[in-house]
Amino acid sequence: MSRRVLTLCLVFAASCSGPGPGADGGSDPPDAGTTDGGSATDGGHGEVACALSASVVNSSPKVNAMSVSAWTCTATTRVMTGNGIPDHPVVGGSFATPVGAQSLSVTFSRTPSITSQTGTTLTRRPSGYVLNSVKLDPGTDGTCSSTATSTAMGGGCVAIMGRDPWHLEALGGAFMFGTDENNAHTQPNGQYHYHGMPEGYLTRLGGGMRVTLVGFAVDGFPIYARYGYSVASDATSAVRAVTPSWQKKATPSAGRPSTTVFPMGTFTEDYEYVAGSGDLDECNGRVGVTPEFPAGTYHYYITDTFPFIQRCVKGTAP
């Protein structure tokens, strides 16, 4: 085992693995755990991620720290603890503050159920956490006024603590939020978080076109990345990239700042949900089978286009 790797123990398998994928020299990535029967109504999340722990050295120059995470379960809850340090290479990006260790303990429902047919909007709150304890936080705290004229300081926009009506997107807009190759950056306290597809983590899990569990939403339902079955209820159907049902508006909303300065896609308000235009609902989720839940469950997806990470949840929001 490499001297640069402490351990990565999969408790449910009673094993520790040696060096695996990734430029950081870390050990093999964590597995989600065993499968269970599940059901589409109660989640049926059984033993998935109930005995999972990882401790991996990340020697990327922007990190140079240990990534620590652990998932355990009680009869009714799934508990994640960790330090929020990514377990994959971090090369690019322009971070306002260095990546810093956090003290995280988050409790999820082990038996989530759908409580909102239209979804409960998450405003300035995380959508969930990846198994490596890194937060999923798609929105930003940046806004622009209706009279904004420039992306420069003093032009009517702020990057943090914004309270104006036009909410800035971290990806695909006129503003550069310093995100790296993993669609992530840090908050003022140094907390690394994903705004979109966690590319480095997917590579660490082995990549490829497969249905991949990457974490859990704040309501307890699982989150998958990019790929799902072409027929939601059929695990023998082809695997492909699933598509969201959010579309960029053809016409800017009334009162919006100039599209010449702020191209469509700069603001959250530039998108609208068009039911049935994609595979997923307004919360970027659907009911269907997955490798971990062969009997089916509601689950979310991280997608390559807006909303990237879900902005609402169908279960009980914290």
Backbone as numpy.savetxt, mean C-alpha at the origin, in Angstrom:
# Nx Ny Nz CAx CAy CAz Cx Cy Cz
25.05 -18.29 6.15 24.20 -17.09 6.15 25.09 -15.85 6.15
24.74 -14.87 5.37 25.54 -13.66 5.24 25.67 -12.95 6.58
26.88 -12.33 6.84 27.06 -11.56 8.06 26.17 -10.34 8.09
25.68 -9.92 6.91 24.84 -8.73 6.83 23.38 -9.03 7.13
23.09 -10.29 7.38 21.72 -10.70 7.67 21.65 -11.19 9.10
20.72 -10.65 9.89 20.55 -11.14 11.24 19.76 -12.44 11.21
18.45 -12.33 11.00 17.61 -13.53 10.82 16.36 -13.13 10.10
15.72 -14.12 9.55 14.34 -13.97 9.12 13.69 -15.31 9.38
12.88 -15.38 10.40 12.30 -16.64 10.81 10.83 -16.69 10.45
10.44 -17.70 9.76 9.03 -17.94 9.50 8.55 -18.93 10.55
7.95 -18.37 11.60 7.62 -19.17 12.76 6.68 -20.32 12.39
5.74 -20.02 11.50 4.78 -21.06 11.14 5.45 -22.22 10.43
6.62 -21.98 9.85 7.35 -23.05 9.18 8.55 -23.51 10.00
8.77 -22.84 11.13 9.89 -23.16 12.02 11.20 -23.19 11.28
11.43 -22.13 10.49 12.67 -22.12 9.72 13.22 -20.72 9.59
14.51 -20.64 9.33 15.16 -19.38 9.01 15.84 -19.56 7.67
15.76 -18.53 6.82 16.29 -18.63 5.47 17.53 -17.80 5.30
18.35 -18.18 4.36 19.57 -17.46 4.06 19.35 -16.38 3.03
20.44 -15.85 2.43 20.32 -14.75 1.50 19.38 -15.04 0.36
18.57 -14.05 0.01 17.61 -14.19 -1.06 17.70 -13.00 -1.99
16.62 -12.66 -2.67 16.65 -11.61 -3.66 16.81 -10.25 -3.02
17.28 -9.28 -3.80 17.39 -7.91 -3.33 18.84 -7.47 -3.21
19.11 -6.23 -3.56 20.46 -5.70 -3.56 20.96 -5.37 -2.17
20.09 -5.48 -1.15 20.51 -5.10 0.19 21.17 -6.25 0.93
21.24 -7.40 0.30 21.88 -8.53 0.97 21.00 -9.18 2.02
19.72 -8.84 2.07 18.83 -9.38 3.09 18.48 -10.83 2.85
17.83 -11.42 3.82 17.44 -12.81 3.71 16.16 -12.93 2.90
15.72 -14.16 2.69 14.51 -14.39 1.91 13.33 -13.64 2.51
12.43 -13.15 1.66 11.29 -12.37 2.15 10.29 -13.22 2.90
9.46 -12.58 3.75 8.48 -13.34 4.50 7.36 -13.85 3.63
6.85 -15.00 4.00 5.65 -15.56 3.39 4.46 -15.11 4.23
3.26 -15.14 3.66 2.09 -14.70 4.42 1.62 -15.75 5.41
2.04 -16.99 5.24 1.59 -18.03 6.15 0.72 -19.06 5.45
0.05 -19.86 6.22 -0.75 -20.93 5.65 -2.06 -20.40 5.09
-2.68 -21.19 4.23 -3.98 -20.82 3.69 -5.09 -21.31 4.60
-6.31 -20.78 4.36 -7.45 -21.27 5.09 -8.68 -21.22 4.20
-9.77 -21.79 4.67 -10.97 -21.89 3.86 -11.66 -20.57 3.60
-11.76 -19.74 4.62 -12.32 -18.41 4.45 -13.75 -18.40 3.95
-14.35 -17.22 3.97 -15.65 -16.99 3.34 -15.75 -15.55 2.94
-16.56 -15.25 1.95 -16.66 -13.89 1.45 -17.38 -12.97 2.42
-18.06 -13.52 3.42 -18.81 -12.67 4.33 -18.04 -12.34 5.60
-17.35 -13.31 6.15 -16.65 -13.03 7.41 -15.16 -12.84 7.23
-14.68 -12.87 6.00 -13.25 -12.71 5.78 -12.52 -14.03 5.91
-12.84 -14.83 6.92 -12.25 -16.15 7.09 -10.75 -16.13 7.04
-10.13 -15.20 7.77 -8.71 -14.99 7.57 -7.81 -15.88 8.40
-8.40 -16.77 9.17 -7.67 -17.85 9.80 -6.25 -17.55 10.24
-5.32 -18.38 9.79 -3.95 -18.32 10.25 -3.03 -17.49 9.36
-3.55 -16.83 8.36 -2.71 -16.04 7.47 -2.06 -14.90 8.25
-0.74 -14.81 8.19 0.04 -13.78 8.88 -0.23 -13.76 10.37
-0.37 -14.94 10.97 -0.57 -15.03 12.41 0.70 -15.40 13.16
1.74 -15.79 12.48 3.00 -16.14 13.13 4.12 -15.84 12.16
4.39 -14.56 12.00 5.34 -14.10 10.99 6.26 -13.06 11.59
7.56 -13.27 11.48 8.50 -12.27 11.99 9.70 -12.17 11.06
10.26 -10.99 10.98 11.40 -10.76 10.10 12.31 -9.71 10.69
13.59 -9.90 10.53 14.60 -8.93 10.96 15.71 -8.96 9.92
15.78 -7.91 9.12 16.66 -7.91 7.94 17.48 -6.64 7.88
18.77 -6.76 7.67 19.61 -5.59 7.49 19.37 -4.99 6.11
19.08 -3.71 6.07 18.97 -2.98 4.81 20.17 -2.05 4.71
21.13 -2.42 3.89 22.37 -1.67 3.78 22.33 -0.60 2.70
21.14 -0.31 2.14 21.02 0.78 1.18 21.51 2.07 1.83
22.31 2.88 1.11 22.84 4.12 1.70 21.77 5.03 2.29
20.57 5.04 1.70 19.52 5.90 2.21 18.83 5.32 3.45
19.18 4.06 3.78 18.53 3.42 4.92 19.56 3.04 5.98
20.40 2.05 5.65 21.47 1.60 6.55 20.93 1.31 7.96
19.94 0.46 8.03 19.31 0.14 9.31 18.67 -1.24 9.22
18.24 -1.74 10.36 17.56 -3.02 10.42 16.07 -2.86 10.21
15.49 -3.65 9.33 14.05 -3.70 9.14 13.49 -4.80 10.03
12.56 -4.43 10.89 12.01 -5.37 11.86 10.48 -5.36 11.76
9.88 -6.53 11.69 8.42 -6.61 11.67 7.98 -7.94 12.24
6.76 -7.96 12.80 6.20 -9.19 13.34 4.68 -9.11 13.29
4.06 -10.23 12.97 2.60 -10.33 12.92 2.17 -11.49 13.80
1.23 -11.24 14.69 0.69 -12.26 15.56 -0.83 -12.12 15.60
-1.51 -13.11 16.17 -2.97 -13.08 16.23 -3.48 -13.44 17.61
-4.62 -12.85 17.95 -5.44 -13.32 19.07 -6.67 -13.97 18.45
-7.64 -14.29 19.25 -8.84 -14.93 18.71 -9.58 -14.02 17.75
-9.49 -12.70 17.97 -10.28 -11.77 17.15 -9.46 -10.72 16.41
-8.16 -10.66 16.69 -7.35 -9.60 16.09 -6.08 -10.13 15.45
-5.56 -9.35 14.52 -4.25 -9.57 13.93 -3.41 -8.35 14.30
-2.26 -8.55 14.91 -1.46 -7.45 15.43 -0.12 -7.37 14.71
0.20 -6.19 14.22 1.49 -5.95 13.59 2.33 -5.04 14.47
3.57 -5.44 14.69 4.54 -4.56 15.32 5.74 -4.45 14.39
6.43 -3.33 14.45 7.59 -3.15 13.59 8.16 -1.76 13.71
9.21 -1.53 12.92 9.85 -0.21 12.97 9.68 0.58 11.68
8.91 0.05 10.72 8.62 0.80 9.51 9.79 0.98 8.56
10.89 0.31 8.81 12.06 0.39 7.92 11.85 -0.57 6.76
11.99 -0.12 5.51 11.80 -1.02 4.37 12.86 -2.11 4.34
12.47 -3.28 3.81 13.40 -4.41 3.74 13.90 -4.64 2.33
13.85 -3.60 1.51 14.30 -3.69 0.12 15.15 -2.47 -0.19
15.91 -2.50 -1.30 16.77 -1.36 -1.63 16.00 -0.06 -1.81
16.60 1.02 -1.36 16.09 2.37 -1.57 17.24 3.18 -2.14
17.12 3.52 -3.42 18.23 4.17 -4.12 17.92 5.61 -4.48
16.79 5.82 -5.14 16.44 7.15 -5.62 15.64 7.95 -4.61
14.94 8.96 -5.12 14.11 9.79 -4.27 14.87 10.95 -3.67
14.12 11.96 -3.33 14.67 13.13 -2.65 13.84 13.34 -1.40
14.35 12.82 -0.28 13.58 12.82 0.95 13.86 14.08 1.77
12.79 14.66 2.32 12.95 15.85 3.15 13.66 15.51 4.45
13.43 14.30 4.95 14.11 13.81 6.15 14.59 12.39 5.90
15.67 11.97 6.55 16.18 10.61 6.36 15.17 9.56 6.84
15.30 8.36 6.30 14.48 7.24 6.76 14.80 6.98 8.23
13.76 6.94 9.05 13.96 6.74 10.48 13.09 5.65 11.04
13.59 4.96 12.05 12.83 3.88 12.70 11.66 4.44 13.48
10.55 3.73 13.43 9.34 4.09 14.17 9.06 3.00 15.21
8.15 3.29 16.10 7.68 2.30 17.06 6.22 2.05 16.76
5.95 0.97 16.01 4.62 0.72 15.48 3.97 -0.48 16.13
2.72 -0.34 16.46 1.89 -1.45 16.92 0.48 -1.16 16.43
0.02 -1.97 15.47 -1.26 -1.72 14.82 -2.12 -2.98 14.92
-3.37 -2.81 15.33 -4.28 -3.93 15.49 -5.32 -3.93 14.37
-5.51 -5.07 13.75 -6.47 -5.26 12.66 -7.50 -6.31 13.09
-8.69 -6.21 12.53 -9.68 -7.25 12.78 -9.24 -8.53 12.07
-9.36 -9.64 12.77 -9.04 -10.94 12.17 -10.24 -11.51 11.43
-11.43 -10.97 11.71 -12.65 -11.43 11.05 -13.43 -10.22 10.54
-12.87 -9.48 9.58 -13.54 -8.28 9.09 -14.82 -8.62 8.32
-15.72 -7.68 8.27 -16.94 -7.85 7.48 -17.25 -6.53 6.79
-17.94 -6.63 5.67 -18.31 -5.43 4.93 -19.41 -4.69 5.69
-19.14 -3.45 6.04 -20.10 -2.65 6.80 -20.60 -1.45 6.03
-19.92 -1.11 4.92 -20.30 0.06 4.14 -20.33 -0.33 2.67
-21.50 -0.28 2.06 -21.62 -0.69 0.67 -20.95 0.30 -0.28
-20.82 1.54 0.14 -20.18 2.55 -0.72 -18.79 2.93 -0.25
-18.34 2.34 0.83 -17.00 2.62 1.33 -16.96 3.82 2.25
-16.09 3.74 3.24 -15.86 4.84 4.17 -14.56 5.53 3.78
-14.64 6.82 3.45 -13.47 7.55 2.96 -12.42 7.69 4.06
-11.17 7.44 3.70 -10.05 7.64 4.61 -9.41 8.99 4.29
-9.54 9.94 5.18 -9.00 11.28 4.96 -7.76 11.47 5.83
-6.62 11.66 5.17 -5.34 11.86 5.86 -5.08 10.77 6.90
-5.41 9.54 6.53 -5.13 8.39 7.37 -4.52 7.30 6.53
-3.70 6.43 7.11 -3.14 5.33 6.31 -4.22 4.39 5.84
-3.98 3.77 4.68 -4.92 2.79 4.15 -4.64 1.40 4.70
-3.41 1.17 5.13 -3.04 -0.13 5.64 -1.53 -0.21 5.81
-1.04 -1.43 5.98 0.39 -1.66 6.16 0.82 -2.89 5.37
2.00 -2.80 4.79 2.61 -3.93 4.10 3.18 -4.88 5.16
3.38 -6.12 4.80 3.86 -7.11 5.76 5.22 -6.74 6.36
5.97 -5.86 5.69 7.26 -5.44 6.23 7.13 -4.27 7.21
5.91 -3.89 7.56 5.53 -2.83 8.52 5.61 -1.43 7.94
5.82 -1.29 6.63 5.82 0.03 6.00 4.38 0.45 5.72
4.08 1.70 6.02 2.72 2.22 5.90 2.32 2.47 4.45
1.05 2.23 4.16 0.44 2.59 2.88 -0.34 3.89 3.10
0.10 4.96 2.45 -0.47 6.29 2.72 -0.56 7.05 1.41
-1.60 6.79 0.60 -1.63 7.30 -0.78 -1.82 8.80 -0.92
-2.52 9.43 -0.03 -2.79 10.86 -0.16 -1.62 11.71 0.31
-1.75 13.02 0.11 -0.74 13.95 0.62 -1.44 15.02 1.44
-0.65 15.80 2.14 -1.18 16.92 2.92 -1.01 18.23 2.17
-0.69 18.13 0.88 -0.50 19.31 0.05 -1.78 19.73 -0.65
-2.00 21.02 -0.75 -3.20 21.54 -1.43 -2.87 22.81 -2.20
-3.81 23.17 -3.07 -3.71 24.44 -3.81 -5.03 25.19 -3.68
-4.94 26.50 -3.70 -6.14 27.32 -3.70 -6.70 27.38 -5.12
-7.93 27.83 -5.25 -8.55 27.95 -6.56 -7.87 29.01 -7.42
-7.15 29.91 -6.78 -6.47 31.00 -7.51 -4.98 30.73 -7.69
-4.55 29.49 -7.44 -3.13 29.16 -7.56 -2.64 29.41 -8.99
-1.42 29.93 -9.10 -0.86 30.28 -10.41 0.48 29.63 -10.69
1.06 28.94 -9.70 2.41 28.41 -9.90 2.66 27.27 -8.92
3.57 26.39 -9.32 3.98 25.32 -8.42 5.08 25.78 -7.48
5.58 26.98 -7.68 6.65 27.53 -6.84 6.07 28.05 -5.53
6.95 28.21 -4.55 6.55 28.77 -3.27 5.88 30.12 -3.49
4.76 30.34 -2.82 4.06 31.61 -2.97 3.11 31.64 -4.14
3.00 30.51 -4.86 2.13 30.47 -6.03 0.72 30.02 -5.74
0.40 29.86 -4.45 -0.95 29.47 -4.08 -1.09 28.03 -3.67
0.04 27.30 -3.54 0.01 25.90 -3.14 0.96 25.68 -1.97
0.66 24.70 -1.15 1.55 24.30 -0.07 1.70 22.79 -0.12
2.88 22.30 0.27 3.16 20.87 0.20 2.74 20.13 1.47
2.64 20.85 2.59 2.26 20.23 3.85 1.23 21.08 4.57
0.41 20.44 5.39 -0.59 21.11 6.22 -1.52 21.98 5.40
-1.82 21.52 4.19 -2.70 22.29 3.32 -4.16 22.18 3.73
-4.88 23.26 3.54 -6.31 23.28 3.86 -7.13 23.86 2.72
-6.53 23.98 1.55 -7.24 24.50 0.39 -8.03 23.37 -0.29
-8.94 23.71 -1.20 -9.87 22.69 -1.73 -9.30 21.72 -2.74
-8.10 22.00 -3.32 -7.56 21.14 -4.36 -6.39 20.35 -3.79
-6.60 19.03 -3.67 -5.65 18.17 -2.96 -4.63 17.56 -3.92
-3.37 17.76 -3.61 -2.28 17.32 -4.48 -2.04 15.81 -4.40
-1.81 15.22 -5.57 -1.43 13.82 -5.66 0.09 13.71 -5.67
0.60 12.66 -5.03 2.06 12.46 -4.97 2.62 11.90 -6.26
1.77 11.21 -7.04 2.23 10.55 -8.25 1.47 11.08 -9.47
2.19 11.33 -10.54 1.57 11.63 -11.82 1.06 13.03 -12.01
1.42 13.97 -11.12 0.93 15.33 -11.26 2.04 16.33 -11.51
1.72 17.60 -11.30 2.67 18.67 -11.57 3.71 18.84 -10.48
3.45 18.27 -9.30 4.37 18.45 -8.18 5.25 17.23 -8.00
6.48 17.48 -7.61 7.43 16.40 -7.33 7.54 16.26 -5.81
7.12 15.12 -5.31 7.16 14.89 -3.87 8.36 14.03 -3.46
9.33 13.90 -4.34 10.56 13.20 -3.99 10.42 11.71 -3.83
9.40 11.10 -4.46 9.22 9.66 -4.32 10.34 8.89 -5.05
10.65 7.72 -4.53 11.74 6.92 -5.07 11.20 5.88 -6.05
12.04 4.92 -6.39 11.68 3.87 -7.35 10.62 2.92 -6.80
10.34 3.02 -5.51 9.30 2.21 -4.89 8.01 3.00 -4.67
7.94 4.18 -5.30 6.78 5.07 -5.14 6.58 5.44 -3.68
7.69 5.70 -3.00 7.66 5.99 -1.57 8.60 7.15 -1.24
8.38 7.73 -0.08 9.29 8.74 0.47 9.06 8.81 1.97
9.61 9.83 2.63 9.47 9.92 4.08 8.60 11.11 4.48
8.00 10.99 5.64 7.29 12.10 6.26 8.27 12.88 7.14
7.86 14.02 7.68 8.79 14.83 8.50 9.41 14.06 9.66
8.72 13.04 10.18 9.28 12.25 11.28 10.18 11.11 10.79
10.41 11.05 9.48 11.27 10.01 8.92 10.55 8.73 8.57
9.23 8.69 8.72 8.50 7.45 8.43 8.38 7.24 6.93
8.99 6.18 6.47 8.94 5.77 5.07 7.56 5.21 4.79
6.96 5.60 3.66 5.62 5.11 3.34 5.41 5.10 1.84
4.57 4.16 1.40 4.29 4.00 -0.02 3.10 4.85 -0.44
3.24 5.49 -1.62 2.12 6.20 -2.25 1.55 5.38 -3.40
2.26 4.38 -3.82 1.83 3.56 -4.94 2.45 2.19 -4.86
2.61 1.56 -6.01 3.09 0.18 -6.08 4.45 0.01 -5.38
4.55 -0.86 -4.39 5.80 -1.07 -3.67 6.75 -1.98 -4.46
7.34 -1.42 -5.50 8.08 -2.24 -6.47 9.20 -3.06 -5.82
9.97 -2.44 -4.95 11.08 -3.16 -4.32 10.61 -4.33 -3.48
9.49 -4.16 -2.81 8.96 -5.24 -2.00 8.48 -6.39 -2.88
7.82 -6.05 -3.99 7.36 -7.10 -4.90 8.55 -7.87 -5.48
9.61 -7.16 -5.82 10.81 -7.83 -6.30 11.37 -8.76 -5.23
11.34 -8.29 -4.01 11.85 -9.09 -2.90 11.03 -10.37 -2.70
9.74 -10.29 -3.01 8.88 -11.47 -2.90 9.01 -12.41 -4.09
9.82 -12.02 -5.06 10.06 -12.89 -6.20 9.51 -12.37 -7.51
8.70 -11.31 -7.46 8.18 -10.71 -8.68 7.33 -11.69 -9.48
7.22 -11.41 -10.77 6.46 -12.28 -11.64 4.98 -11.96 -11.65
4.27 -12.54 -12.63 2.84 -12.32 -12.78 2.10 -13.34 -11.93
1.87 -12.97 -10.68 1.17 -13.88 -9.76 0.37 -13.05 -8.76
-0.60 -13.68 -8.16 -1.46 -13.00 -7.19 -0.71 -12.95 -5.86
-0.33 -11.75 -5.45 0.61 -11.59 -4.34 0.01 -10.78 -3.20
-0.13 -11.41 -2.05 -0.55 -10.71 -0.84 0.60 -9.86 -0.34
0.34 -8.57 -0.11 1.41 -7.70 0.37 1.12 -7.10 1.73
-0.13 -7.13 2.21 -0.42 -6.54 3.50 -1.89 -6.59 3.84
-2.26 -5.73 4.79 -3.65 -5.67 5.24 -4.11 -4.22 5.36
-5.37 -3.99 5.00 -5.96 -2.67 5.13 -6.34 -2.42 6.59
-6.61 -1.17 6.92 -6.92 -0.82 8.30 -8.20 -1.49 8.80
-9.06 -1.94 7.89 -10.28 -2.64 8.32 -10.08 -4.15 8.46
-8.89 -4.63 8.14 -8.58 -6.05 8.31 -8.63 -6.89 7.06
-9.18 -6.36 5.96 -9.20 -7.11 4.71 -7.81 -7.08 4.06
-7.45 -8.15 3.33 -6.11 -8.24 2.73 -5.93 -7.32 1.52
-4.67 -7.01 1.25 -4.30 -6.16 0.11 -3.35 -6.94 -0.79
-3.67 -6.96 -2.08 -2.84 -7.60 -3.09 -2.26 -6.53 -4.02
-1.27 -6.89 -4.79 -0.59 -5.91 -5.64 -0.62 -6.32 -7.11
-1.17 -5.45 -7.91 -1.14 -5.47 -9.37 -1.93 -6.60 -10.02
-1.69 -7.84 -9.65 -2.26 -8.96 -10.38 -3.37 -9.66 -9.61
-4.39 -10.10 -10.37 -5.47 -10.89 -9.82 -5.95 -11.87 -10.87
-6.87 -12.73 -10.50 -7.44 -13.66 -11.48 -8.37 -12.91 -12.42
-8.34 -13.28 -13.68 -9.19 -12.60 -14.67 -10.67 -12.81 -14.38
-11.00 -13.95 -13.78 -12.35 -14.19 -13.27 -12.23 -14.25 -11.76
-12.83 -13.29 -11.08 -12.61 -13.13 -9.64 -12.90 -14.38 -8.84
-13.85 -15.18 -9.27 -14.27 -16.36 -8.52 -13.58 -17.65 -8.95
-12.62 -17.55 -9.90 -12.03 -18.75 -10.49 -10.51 -18.71 -10.41
-9.94 -19.49 -9.50 -8.49 -19.51 -9.32 -7.77 -20.20 -10.47
-8.50 -20.84 -11.37 -7.87 -21.46 -12.53 -7.86 -20.52 -13.74
-8.48 -19.36 -13.61 -8.49 -18.40 -14.72 -7.14 -17.70 -14.82
-6.90 -17.07 -15.94 -5.62 -16.42 -16.19 -5.37 -15.30 -15.18
-4.10 -15.12 -14.84 -3.70 -14.01 -13.98 -3.33 -12.82 -14.85
-3.82 -11.66 -14.51 -3.51 -10.44 -15.26 -3.56 -9.24 -14.33
-3.07 -8.10 -14.82 -3.14 -6.87 -14.05 -4.59 -6.43 -13.95
-5.07 -6.22 -12.73 -6.44 -5.76 -12.55 -6.48 -4.25 -12.74
-7.64 -3.75 -13.13 -7.75 -2.33 -13.45 -8.75 -1.64 -12.51
-8.42 -0.43 -12.06 -9.35 0.33 -11.23 -10.48 0.90 -12.06
-11.52 1.36 -11.39 -12.66 1.97 -12.09 -12.68 3.49 -11.89
-11.55 4.03 -11.56 -11.40 5.48 -11.46 -10.81 6.00 -12.77
-11.39 7.06 -13.28 -10.97 7.63 -14.56 -10.65 9.12 -14.40
-9.71 9.57 -15.19 -9.41 11.01 -15.20 -10.56 11.74 -15.89
-11.03 12.80 -15.30 -12.16 13.55 -15.83 -11.83 14.14 -17.20
-12.80 14.12 -18.09 -12.62 14.72 -19.42 -12.62 16.24 -19.35
-13.35 16.77 -18.38 -13.47 18.22 -18.22 -13.11 18.60 -16.80
-12.26 19.60 -16.60 -11.89 20.01 -15.24 -13.11 20.46 -14.44
-13.08 20.24 -13.17 -14.16 20.68 -12.30 -14.17 22.21 -12.20
-15.33 22.76 -11.93 -15.48 24.22 -11.82 -14.60 24.77 -10.71
-13.94 25.88 -10.99 -13.10 26.52 -10.01 -11.70 25.97 -9.91
-11.39 24.96 -10.73 -10.06 24.35 -10.67 -9.01 25.31 -11.22
-7.80 25.33 -10.63 -6.72 26.13 -11.20 -6.39 25.68 -12.62
-5.69 26.49 -13.36 -5.41 26.29 -14.78 -4.77 24.94 -15.07
-5.29 24.24 -16.09 -4.70 22.97 -16.51 -3.38 23.19 -17.24
-3.11 24.41 -17.67 -1.83 24.71 -18.30 -0.70 24.62 -17.28
-0.96 25.14 -16.10 0.03 25.10 -15.01 -0.06 23.78 -14.25
-1.28 23.31 -14.06 -1.52 22.10 -13.28 -2.25 21.08 -14.16
-1.53 20.24 -14.90 -2.15 19.26 -15.79 -3.13 18.36 -15.05
-4.13 17.89 -15.78 -5.10 16.97 -15.18 -4.36 15.76 -14.58
-4.74 15.42 -13.39 -4.06 14.36 -12.65 -3.25 14.92 -11.50
-3.09 16.25 -11.46 -2.36 16.88 -10.36 -3.13 16.78 -9.06
-4.47 16.88 -9.15 -5.30 16.91 -7.96 -6.15 15.64 -7.85
-6.44 15.25 -6.62 -7.33 14.13 -6.37 -8.68 14.36 -7.04
-9.11 15.61 -7.05 -10.41 15.97 -7.60 -10.46 15.86 -9.13
-9.33 15.54 -9.77 -9.30 15.36 -11.22 -9.81 13.98 -11.65
-10.11 13.14 -10.67 -10.54 11.77 -10.97 -11.98 11.55 -10.52
-12.66 10.63 -11.20 -14.01 10.27 -10.83 -14.19 8.76 -10.95
-15.04 8.23 -10.10 -15.33 6.80 -10.13 -16.39 6.52 -11.17
-16.09 5.60 -12.09 -17.02 5.20 -13.14 -17.28 3.71 -12.95
-18.37 3.41 -12.28 -18.68 2.02 -11.95 -18.67 1.13 -13.18
-17.97 0.00 -13.08 -17.94 -0.97 -14.17 -16.92 -0.69 -15.25
-16.20 0.41 -15.15 -15.21 0.72 -16.18 -13.91 -0.06 -15.98
-13.76 -0.68 -14.83 -12.59 -1.50 -14.53 -13.02 -2.74 -13.77
-12.05 -3.41 -13.18 -12.32 -4.64 -12.43 -12.76 -4.39 -11.00
-12.46 -3.21 -10.48 -12.57 -2.98 -9.04 -13.63 -1.95 -8.69
-14.02 -1.94 -7.43 -15.02 -0.99 -6.97 -14.38 0.33 -6.58
-15.15 1.22 -5.95 -14.64 2.55 -5.62 -13.52 2.52 -4.59
-13.42 1.43 -3.83 -12.34 1.29 -2.85 -11.19 0.43 -3.38
-11.15 0.25 -4.71 -10.11 -0.54 -5.34 -10.09 -1.98 -4.84
-11.29 -2.52 -4.61 -11.38 -3.88 -4.13 -12.46 -4.67 -4.84
-12.56 -5.93 -4.49 -13.60 -6.80 -5.02 -13.68 -8.05 -4.16
-14.77 -8.80 -4.30 -14.90 -10.11 -3.67 -14.40 -11.15 -4.66
-13.57 -12.07 -4.18 -13.06 -13.12 -5.05 -12.13 -14.04 -4.31
-11.64 -15.04 -5.02 -10.72 -16.01 -4.42 -9.29 -15.52 -4.60
-8.43 -15.95 -3.69 -7.00 -15.67 -3.77 -6.27 -16.92 -3.28
-4.96 -17.01 -3.48 -4.25 -18.20 -2.99 -4.40 -18.41 -1.49
-4.43 -17.31 -0.72 -4.55 -17.44 0.73 -5.98 -17.71 1.18
-6.94 -17.27 0.37 -8.35 -17.39 0.74 -9.12 -18.06 -0.40
-8.95 -19.37 -0.56 -9.53 -20.08 -1.71 -11.05 -20.11 -1.72
-11.69 -19.86 -0.58 -13.15 -19.82 -0.56 -13.68 -18.43 -0.87
-12.77 -17.46 -0.99 -13.16 -16.11 -1.36 -13.24 -15.16 -0.19
-12.93 -13.91 -0.44 -13.03 -12.85 0.56 -13.03 -11.51 -0.17
-13.48 -10.49 0.49 -13.28 -9.15 -0.05 -11.81 -8.81 0.12
-11.22 -8.17 -0.88 -9.81 -7.80 -0.79 -9.54 -6.61 -1.70
-8.49 -5.87 -1.35 -8.09 -4.66 -2.09 -6.91 -4.96 -2.99
-6.68 -4.04 -3.96 -5.52 -4.12 -4.83 -4.79 -2.78 -4.87
-3.48 -2.87 -4.94 -2.67 -1.71 -5.32 -2.54 -1.78 -6.84
-2.86 -0.68 -7.51 -2.87 -0.65 -8.97 -1.85 0.34 -9.50
-1.56 0.21 -10.79 -0.56 1.08 -11.41 -1.08 2.47 -11.73
-2.40 2.63 -11.70 -3.00 3.93 -11.97 -3.93 4.31 -10.82
-4.35 5.55 -10.81 -5.19 6.08 -9.73 -6.37 5.16 -9.45
-6.67 4.88 -8.17 -6.17 5.54 -6.96 -4.87 4.97 -6.39
-4.21 4.08 -7.16 -2.96 3.46 -6.74 -3.19 2.57 -5.51
-3.41 3.20 -4.36 -3.77 2.51 -3.12 -5.16 2.99 -2.73
-5.99 2.11 -2.19 -7.38 2.46 -1.93 -7.51 3.68 -1.02
-8.51 4.52 -1.32 -8.76 5.73 -0.54 -9.96 5.57 0.39
-10.57 4.40 0.38 -11.69 4.13 1.28 -11.65 2.66 1.66
-12.43 2.28 2.66 -12.49 0.89 3.09 -13.94 0.46 3.20
-14.18 -0.82 2.97 -15.53 -1.37 3.06 -15.85 -1.92 4.44
-14.82 -2.21 5.24 -15.03 -2.65 6.60 -15.02 -1.47 7.56
-14.98 -1.76 8.83 -15.00 -0.71 9.84 -13.69 0.04 9.87
-13.76 1.36 9.65 -12.56 2.20 9.66 -12.18 2.50 11.11
-10.89 2.64 11.40 -10.45 2.93 12.78 -10.86 4.33 13.21
